[in-house]
Coordinates of C-alpha atoms in Angstrom, one line a residue:
X340 CA -64.1 -41.0 68.9
X341 CA -63.2 -41.6 72.3
X342 CA -59.3 -40.6 72.5
X343 CA -57.6 -41.6 75.9
X344 CA -54.5 -38.9 76.8
X345 CA -51.1 -40.5 75.9
X346 CA -48.5 -39.7 78.2
X347 CA -46.5 -36.8 76.5
X348 CA -44.6 -36.0 79.5
X349 CA -41.0 -36.7 77.3
X350 CA -42.4 -34.4 74.4
X351 CA -43.1 -31.4 77.0
X352 CA -40.1 -31.6 79.8
X353 CA -37.7 -32.7 77.2
X354 CA -38.5 -30.9 73.6
X355 CA -38.8 -27.3 73.4
X356 CA -41.3 -24.9 73.6
X357 CA -41.3 -24.4 69.9
X358 CA -43.2 -27.1 68.6
X359 CA -46.4 -26.4 67.4
X360 CA -48.5 -29.1 65.0
X361 CA -48.0 -31.6 68.3
X362 CA -50.1 -29.0 70.4
X363 CA -53.3 -29.4 68.0
X364 CA -52.9 -32.9 67.4
X365 CA -52.3 -34.3 71.2
X366 CA -51.6 -38.2 70.5
X367 CA -48.6 -40.2 69.8
X368 CA -48.7 -41.3 66.5
X369 CA -46.8 -44.2 65.1
X370 CA -47.6 -45.7 61.7
X371 CA -48.6 -44.1 58.4
X372 CA -50.5 -45.2 55.2
X373 CA -52.0 -42.9 52.2
X374 CA -54.3 -40.6 53.7
X375 CA -54.2 -42.4 56.8
X376 CA -52.5 -42.0 60.3
X377 CA -52.4 -44.2 63.2
X378 CA -51.7 -43.6 67.1
X379 CA -50.1 -46.0 68.9
X380 CA -53.9 -46.7 71.1
X381 CA -54.7 -47.8 67.6
X382 CA -57.2 -44.4 66.8
X383 CA -56.9 -43.9 62.7
X384 CA -57.0 -40.2 61.3
X385 CA -57.9 -39.3 57.6
X386 CA -55.3 -36.9 56.7
X387 CA -55.7 -33.4 55.1
X388 CA -52.6 -31.9 56.2
X389 CA -50.5 -34.5 53.9
X390 CA -47.2 -33.3 55.8
X391 CA -47.9 -29.5 55.1
X392 CA -48.1 -30.1 51.3
X393 CA -44.8 -32.5 51.6
X394 CA -46.7 -35.8 51.0
X395 CA -48.6 -35.1 48.0
X396 CA -48.4 -38.7 46.8
X397 CA -49.2 -39.9 50.6
X398 CA -47.9 -41.6 53.8
X399 CA -45.7 -44.4 52.3
X400 CA -46.9 -44.5 49.0
X401 CA -46.0 -48.7 47.7
X402 CA -44.5 -47.4 44.5
X403 CA -41.7 -45.3 45.8
X404 CA -40.9 -47.3 48.8
X405 CA -40.2 -50.2 47.2
X406 CA -37.8 -48.3 44.8
X407 CA -36.4 -46.8 48.1
X408 CA -36.0 -50.3 49.9
X409 CA -34.3 -51.7 46.6
X410 CA -31.9 -48.9 46.7
X411 CA -31.0 -49.1 50.2
X412 CA -30.4 -52.6 50.0
X413 CA -27.8 -52.8 47.5
X414 CA -26.0 -50.0 49.2
X415 CA -26.9 -47.2 47.1
X416 CA -24.7 -44.0 48.4
X417 CA -27.1 -41.6 50.9
X418 CA -24.9 -39.1 51.5
X419 CA -23.1 -37.6 48.7
X420 CA -22.9 -33.9 49.1
X421 CA -23.0 -32.6 45.3
X422 CA -21.0 -35.4 43.8
X423 CA -22.2 -37.6 40.7
X424 CA -24.1 -40.6 41.5
X425 CA -26.6 -42.8 39.5
X426 CA -29.3 -41.5 42.0
X427 CA -28.7 -37.7 40.9
X428 CA -28.2 -38.8 37.4
X429 CA -31.0 -40.7 37.0
X430 CA -33.5 -38.1 38.4
X431 CA -32.1 -34.8 36.4
X432 CA -32.4 -37.2 33.4
X433 CA -35.9 -38.2 34.5
X434 CA -36.7 -34.5 35.4
X435 CA -35.7 -33.0 32.4
X436 CA -37.3 -35.6 30.3
X437 CA -40.8 -35.9 32.2
X438 CA -41.1 -32.2 33.6
X439 CA -38.9 -29.6 31.9
X440 CA -38.6 -30.4 28.5
X441 CA -42.5 -31.0 27.6
X442 CA -43.0 -27.2 29.3
X443 CA -40.5 -25.9 26.9
X444 CA -38.3 -25.3 29.7
X445 CA -34.5 -25.1 29.9
X446 CA -33.5 -24.1 33.6
X447 CA -30.7 -25.4 35.5
X448 CA -31.3 -27.2 38.4
X449 CA -29.3 -26.1 41.8
X450 CA -29.3 -28.3 44.6
X451 CA -29.3 -25.9 47.2
X452 CA -29.9 -27.1 51.5
X453 CA -32.6 -29.8 51.5
X454 CA -35.6 -27.5 52.9
X455 CA -37.8 -24.8 51.1
X456 CA -36.3 -22.2 52.9
X457 CA -32.7 -23.0 51.1
X458 CA -34.1 -22.8 48.1
X459 CA -35.5 -19.6 49.0
X460 CA -32.4 -18.2 50.0
X461 CA -30.2 -19.6 47.1
X462 CA -32.8 -17.9 44.7
X463 CA -32.4 -14.8 46.4
X464 CA -28.6 -14.5 46.7
X465 CA -28.6 -15.5 43.0
X466 CA -30.6 -12.7 42.1
X467 CA -28.7 -10.1 43.7
X468 CA -25.8 -11.2 42.0
X469 CA -27.3 -11.4 39.1
X470 CA -28.7 -7.8 38.8
X471 CA -25.8 -6.4 41.5
X472 CA -28.6 -4.9 43.6
X473 CA -30.0 -5.4 47.6
X474 CA -34.0 -4.9 47.1
X475 CA -36.5 -7.8 47.0
X476 CA -40.1 -7.0 46.5
X477 CA -42.7 -9.4 48.2
X478 CA -46.4 -9.3 48.7
X479 CA -48.7 -9.0 51.4
X480 CA -48.9 -12.2 53.7
X481 CA -46.2 -13.9 51.8
X482 CA -44.3 -16.5 53.3
X483 CA -41.1 -18.0 52.4
X484 CA -39.2 -19.9 55.2
X485 CA -37.9 -19.2 58.7
X486 CA -34.2 -18.3 57.6
X487 CA -33.1 -14.6 57.7
X488 CA -33.4 -14.1 54.3
X489 CA -36.7 -15.6 53.4
X490 CA -38.2 -13.6 56.7
X491 CA -37.2 -10.8 55.1
X492 CA -39.6 -11.7 52.2
X493 CA -42.4 -13.1 54.3
X494 CA -45.6 -11.2 55.5
X495 CA -46.1 -12.7 59.0
X496 CA -45.9 -10.4 61.9
X497 CA -45.4 -13.0 64.6
X498 CA -42.6 -14.8 62.3
X499 CA -40.7 -11.8 61.5
X500 CA -40.6 -10.6 65.0
X501 CA -38.5 -14.3 65.9
X502 CA -35.7 -12.4 63.5
X503 CA -34.6 -10.6 66.8
X504 CA -32.9 -8.5 64.2
X505 CA -34.1 -5.8 61.9
X506 CA -35.2 -7.7 58.1
X507 CA -33.7 -5.6 55.9
X508 CA -34.1 -5.1 52.1
X509 CA -37.4 -6.4 51.4
X510 CA -40.4 -4.6 50.1
X511 CA -44.0 -5.5 50.5
X512 CA -46.5 -4.5 47.9
X513 CA -50.3 -5.5 47.6
X514 CA -50.9 -9.0 46.6
X515 CA -53.8 -9.7 44.7
X516 CA -57.2 -8.6 45.7
X517 CA -55.6 -7.4 49.1
X518 CA -57.1 -3.8 48.4
X519 CA -60.6 -5.5 47.5
X520 CA -60.6 -4.5 43.9
X521 CA -60.3 -0.6 44.4
X522 CA -56.9 0.3 43.1
X523 CA -55.9 -1.1 39.6
X524 CA -53.2 -3.7 39.7
X525 CA -49.2 -3.1 40.3
X526 CA -50.2 1.4 40.1
X527 CA -48.6 1.8 43.0
X528 CA -45.8 -0.8 42.7
X529 CA -44.7 0.9 38.5
X530 CA -45.6 4.4 39.6
X531 CA -42.8 3.8 42.6
X532 CA -40.3 2.3 40.3
X533 CA -40.9 5.2 37.9
X534 CA -40.5 8.1 40.0
X535 CA -37.4 9.0 41.4
X536 CA -38.2 10.8 44.4
X537 CA -39.9 7.8 45.4
X538 CA -37.3 6.2 47.9
X539 CA -37.3 2.6 46.5
X540 CA -34.6 1.2 46.0
X541 CA -34.6 -0.3 42.3
X542 CA -35.4 -4.4 43.0
X543 CA -33.2 -7.4 41.8
X544 CA -36.5 -9.5 42.1
X545 CA -39.6 -10.2 42.8
X546 CA -41.0 -13.0 44.7
X547 CA -44.2 -14.5 44.9
X548 CA -47.0 -17.4 45.7
X549 CA -49.5 -18.4 43.2
X550 CA -51.4 -19.1 46.1
X551 CA -50.2 -18.3 49.3
X552 CA -50.4 -21.4 51.3
X553 CA -49.9 -20.0 54.9
X554 CA -51.2 -16.7 54.4
X555 CA -54.7 -17.7 53.8
X556 CA -55.1 -19.6 50.8
X557 CA -55.1 -16.2 48.9
X558 CA -55.3 -17.3 45.1
X559 CA -53.6 -15.0 42.5
X560 CA -55.3 -14.5 39.4
X561 CA -53.8 -15.7 36.3
X562 CA -53.7 -12.1 34.6
X563 CA -52.6 -10.9 37.4
X564 CA -49.6 -13.2 37.6
X565 CA -49.0 -12.1 33.9
X566 CA -49.1 -8.6 34.5
X567 CA -46.6 -9.0 37.0
X568 CA -44.5 -11.0 34.9
X569 CA -44.8 -8.1 32.2
X570 CA -43.9 -5.6 35.1
X571 CA -40.9 -7.7 35.8
X572 CA -39.7 -7.6 32.3
X573 CA -40.4 -3.9 31.9
X574 CA -38.1 -3.1 34.7
X575 CA -35.3 -5.7 34.6
X576 CA -36.0 -7.3 37.6
X577 CA -36.2 -11.3 37.8
X578 CA -39.6 -13.4 39.0
X579 CA -39.3 -15.7 41.8
X580 CA -41.7 -18.4 41.6
X581 CA -42.2 -20.1 45.4
X582 CA -43.6 -23.3 44.3
X583 CA -42.3 -25.0 47.2
X584 CA -46.4 -26.0 48.5
X585 CA -48.3 -25.4 45.8
X586 CA -45.8 -27.4 42.7
X587 CA -45.9 -30.9 42.1
X588 CA -49.2 -30.9 41.3
X589 CA -51.1 -29.5 43.9
X590 CA -53.1 -26.9 42.1
X591 CA -53.3 -29.5 39.0
X592 CA -50.3 -28.9 36.3
X593 CA -46.8 -29.8 38.0
X594 CA -45.8 -26.1 38.0
X595 CA -48.5 -23.8 39.7
X596 CA -47.9 -20.9 37.6
X597 CA -48.7 -23.2 34.5
X598 CA -52.0 -22.0 34.1
X599 CA -50.8 -18.7 33.9
X600 CA -48.5 -19.2 30.9
X601 CA -45.6 -17.4 32.8
X602 CA -41.7 -18.4 32.4
X603 CA -40.4 -17.2 35.6
X604 CA -36.8 -16.5 36.0
X605 CA -35.7 -18.7 39.0
X606 CA -38.5 -21.1 40.8
X607 CA -38.2 -22.7 44.3
X608 CA -39.0 -25.7 45.2
X609 CA -39.4 -28.7 48.2
X610 CA -41.7 -30.7 50.0
X611 CA -43.4 -32.7 47.4
X612 CA -40.5 -32.9 45.1
X613 CA -38.8 -35.5 47.3
X614 CA -42.3 -37.4 46.7
X615 CA -42.2 -39.7 49.9
X616 CA -41.5 -37.1 52.5
X617 CA -37.5 -37.0 52.7
X618 CA -35.8 -33.6 52.4
X619 CA -34.7 -32.6 49.2
X620 CA -35.2 -28.8 47.6
X621 CA -34.4 -27.5 44.1
X622 CA -33.7 -23.7 43.0
X623 CA -34.5 -23.8 39.4
X624 CA -33.4 -20.8 37.0
X625 CA -32.6 -19.9 33.1
X626 CA -29.4 -20.9 31.7
X627 CA -28.4 -17.5 31.5
X628 CA -28.1 -17.1 35.5
X629 CA -26.2 -19.7 36.2
X630 CA -23.0 -17.0 37.4
X631 CA -22.4 -18.9 40.7
X632 CA -18.5 -20.1 41.1
X633 CA -17.7 -23.4 42.0
X634 CA -18.8 -23.6 45.5
X635 CA -20.4 -20.5 46.4
X636 CA -23.5 -21.5 47.6
X637 CA -23.3 -25.3 49.3
X638 CA -24.8 -27.4 51.9
X639 CA -23.7 -30.7 53.3
X640 CA -27.2 -32.1 52.7
X641 CA -27.6 -31.2 49.0
X642 CA -27.2 -34.3 48.2
X643 CA -30.2 -36.6 49.5
X644 CA -29.7 -39.6 47.0
X645 CA -32.7 -41.5 48.8
X646 CA -34.7 -38.4 47.9
X647 CA -33.7 -38.3 44.4
X648 CA -34.7 -42.4 44.4
X649 CA -38.3 -41.4 45.6
X650 CA -38.1 -38.3 43.6
X651 CA -37.8 -40.0 40.3
X652 CA -40.3 -42.9 40.8
X653 CA -42.7 -40.3 41.7
X654 CA -42.2 -38.3 38.3
X655 CA -42.5 -41.6 36.3
X656 CA -45.3 -42.7 38.4
X657 CA -47.5 -39.9 38.4
X658 CA -46.2 -37.5 35.5
X659 CA -45.8 -39.1 32.4
X660 CA -49.1 -38.2 31.4
X661 CA -52.0 -35.6 32.2
X662 CA -53.7 -38.0 34.7
X663 CA -52.7 -36.8 38.1
X664 CA -53.4 -33.3 36.8
X665 CA -56.7 -34.4 35.8
X666 CA -57.8 -36.6 38.5
X667 CA -56.6 -33.1 41.1
X668 CA -58.9 -30.6 39.2
X669 CA -61.8 -33.4 39.5
X670 CA -60.7 -33.6 43.5
X671 CA -60.6 -30.1 43.4
X672 CA -64.6 -29.6 42.0
X673 CA -65.7 -32.3 44.9
X674 CA -63.9 -30.2 47.3
X675 CA -65.6 -26.8 45.9
X676 CA -68.8 -28.0 46.0
X677 CA -68.7 -29.5 49.5
X678 CA -67.1 -25.5 50.5
X679 CA -70.1 -24.1 48.9
X680 CA -72.7 -25.9 50.6
X681 CA -71.1 -25.2 54.0
X682 CA -70.9 -21.4 53.3
X683 CA -74.7 -21.2 52.3
X684 CA -75.8 -23.1 55.3
X685 CA -73.7 -21.0 57.7
X686 CA -73.3 -17.9 55.6
X687 CA -73.7 -15.4 58.6
X688 CA -70.5 -17.4 59.7
X689 CA -68.5 -18.1 57.0
X690 CA -66.6 -15.4 55.2
X691 CA -65.4 -16.5 52.6
X692 CA -64.2 -20.4 50.5
X693 CA -61.1 -20.3 47.8
X694 CA -58.6 -22.2 46.4
X695 CA -57.2 -24.3 43.7
X696 CA -56.9 -27.6 42.6
X697 CA -56.2 -29.7 46.1
X698 CA -55.6 -26.7 47.9
X699 CA -58.8 -24.8 49.8
X700 CA -59.6 -22.4 52.5
X701 CA -63.1 -21.8 54.4
X702 CA -62.3 -18.4 56.3
X703 CA -64.7 -17.5 59.1
X704 CA -65.9 -14.0 60.7
X705 CA -64.9 -14.9 63.8
X706 CA -61.1 -14.9 64.1
X707 CA -61.5 -17.9 66.5
X708 CA -63.7 -20.1 64.6
X709 CA -60.9 -21.7 62.8
X710 CA -59.2 -22.9 65.5
X711 CA -62.1 -24.5 67.2
X712 CA -63.4 -26.3 63.6
X713 CA -59.8 -27.9 63.7
X714 CA -60.1 -29.1 67.1
X715 CA -63.5 -30.5 66.7
X716 CA -62.3 -32.2 63.8
X717 CA -59.1 -33.8 65.4
X718 CA -61.2 -35.2 68.1
X719 CA -63.7 -36.8 65.1
X720 CA -60.6 -38.0 63.4
X721 CA -59.5 -35.6 60.7
X722 CA -56.2 -33.5 60.7
X723 CA -56.6 -30.4 59.3
X724 CA -55.1 -27.5 60.0
X725 CA -55.6 -23.6 59.6
X726 CA -53.5 -20.5 57.9
X727 CA -53.9 -16.9 58.0
X728 CA -52.5 -14.1 59.6
X729 CA -54.8 -14.4 62.3
X730 CA -55.2 -18.3 62.0
X731 CA -58.7 -17.7 60.5
X732 CA -58.7 -19.7 57.6
X733 CA -59.1 -23.8 57.7
X734 CA -56.8 -25.1 55.5
X735 CA -57.0 -28.4 53.4
X736 CA -54.4 -29.8 51.8
X737 CA -55.0 -33.7 51.0
X738 CA -52.5 -36.2 49.2
X739 CA -53.2 -35.8 45.3
X740 CA -53.8 -39.3 45.4
X741 CA -56.6 -39.1 47.6
X742 CA -59.9 -41.7 46.8
X743 CA -63.3 -39.5 45.9
X744 CA -64.7 -42.1 49.1
X745 CA -61.7 -40.8 51.4
X746 CA -62.2 -37.2 50.4
X747 CA -66.0 -37.3 50.9
X748 CA -65.6 -38.7 54.3
X749 CA -63.5 -36.1 55.9
X750 CA -65.5 -33.3 53.9
X751 CA -68.3 -34.8 56.3
X752 CA -66.6 -34.5 59.1
X753 CA -65.4 -30.8 58.5
X754 CA -69.0 -29.8 57.2
X755 CA -69.6 -31.6 60.8
X756 CA -67.6 -29.5 62.7
X757 CA -69.0 -26.4 61.1
X758 CA -72.0 -27.3 62.6
X759 CA -70.8 -28.3 65.9
X760 CA -68.4 -25.0 66.8
X761 CA -71.9 -22.5 65.8

């Protein structure tokens, strides 16, 4: 693909230096549909990023778009704070009937601010309120958001440093296989909990991702998650599962923790829960934890009614049966087969490949290689990102609605980029 350098002057002179994704994809996007994005010069890009997991149903999904346009055309309420609206009612009824009840869940639904970090902040605040304790345990290489409370339970040193103040009341523990199998799961954690001389303040809760997306596509085993759930129960700690990026079907089932058979006390959702890329976040918790006073936690944009509309349409379209889950697992097998072949072809370069459903990572021994691969993919018309503490992992997050042919096309580009950057 021949790309003419676009005029990025206004972005470079007016917009803050904090911008990031646009630096790896130096073009000006104009349109998007399904698994493709188009820049203003007419170049086509296959999207293996999906808005960092926000666009599980693709760009401008036609079913969701129709529902949204119909709602706007009839002057449906757009901004409603936490007022009762027909759009919110439809979402709550659909979410309860199609998502919660079939899974034996009776969790209450809270609408915090509309982003993932808002959901995490609400979860942490609620856990502390319920248990009357301050400490929260998180895990190595975790990522939970960029506001101060979320940063305190995030592992990445670069992101934590941006806080500018001490990040307190969070304690990290080793994630699954962090120590390479040399230590039994949770031996250190449980010893600290039981030892009155350990110096560990008894935690209110533990927060965990079943697959660490930003941390490098680190996949927790189902048995590890079950052991963690049992540990929390034994020691009177709440279990918070951050399903912001891995929920809404990314790993196959609607919730990423379903495979492990656990029932978290609190669940955070955002990104693809809105269905269309519209901001929306939920904090779910067991009914006995609903100790909030009215207005004790709120937010101006917690009532994003257009997102209620597209979220409802997404659930009704994709989650009334098991077809989406089966399709995602099938697509995941397609990705795994290609990554295995790439790993075997480049055994000296590739350190590992891993994933679940339609989230996968390809890790390189050379920490700079992943960025080189991602850059070459962009030149070849594929949008793909990196993750991990040193950006050493190429991260794949295609839309769940991607076709087998589109997936195969993107994987061929990835294989070519790996060969050409060797």
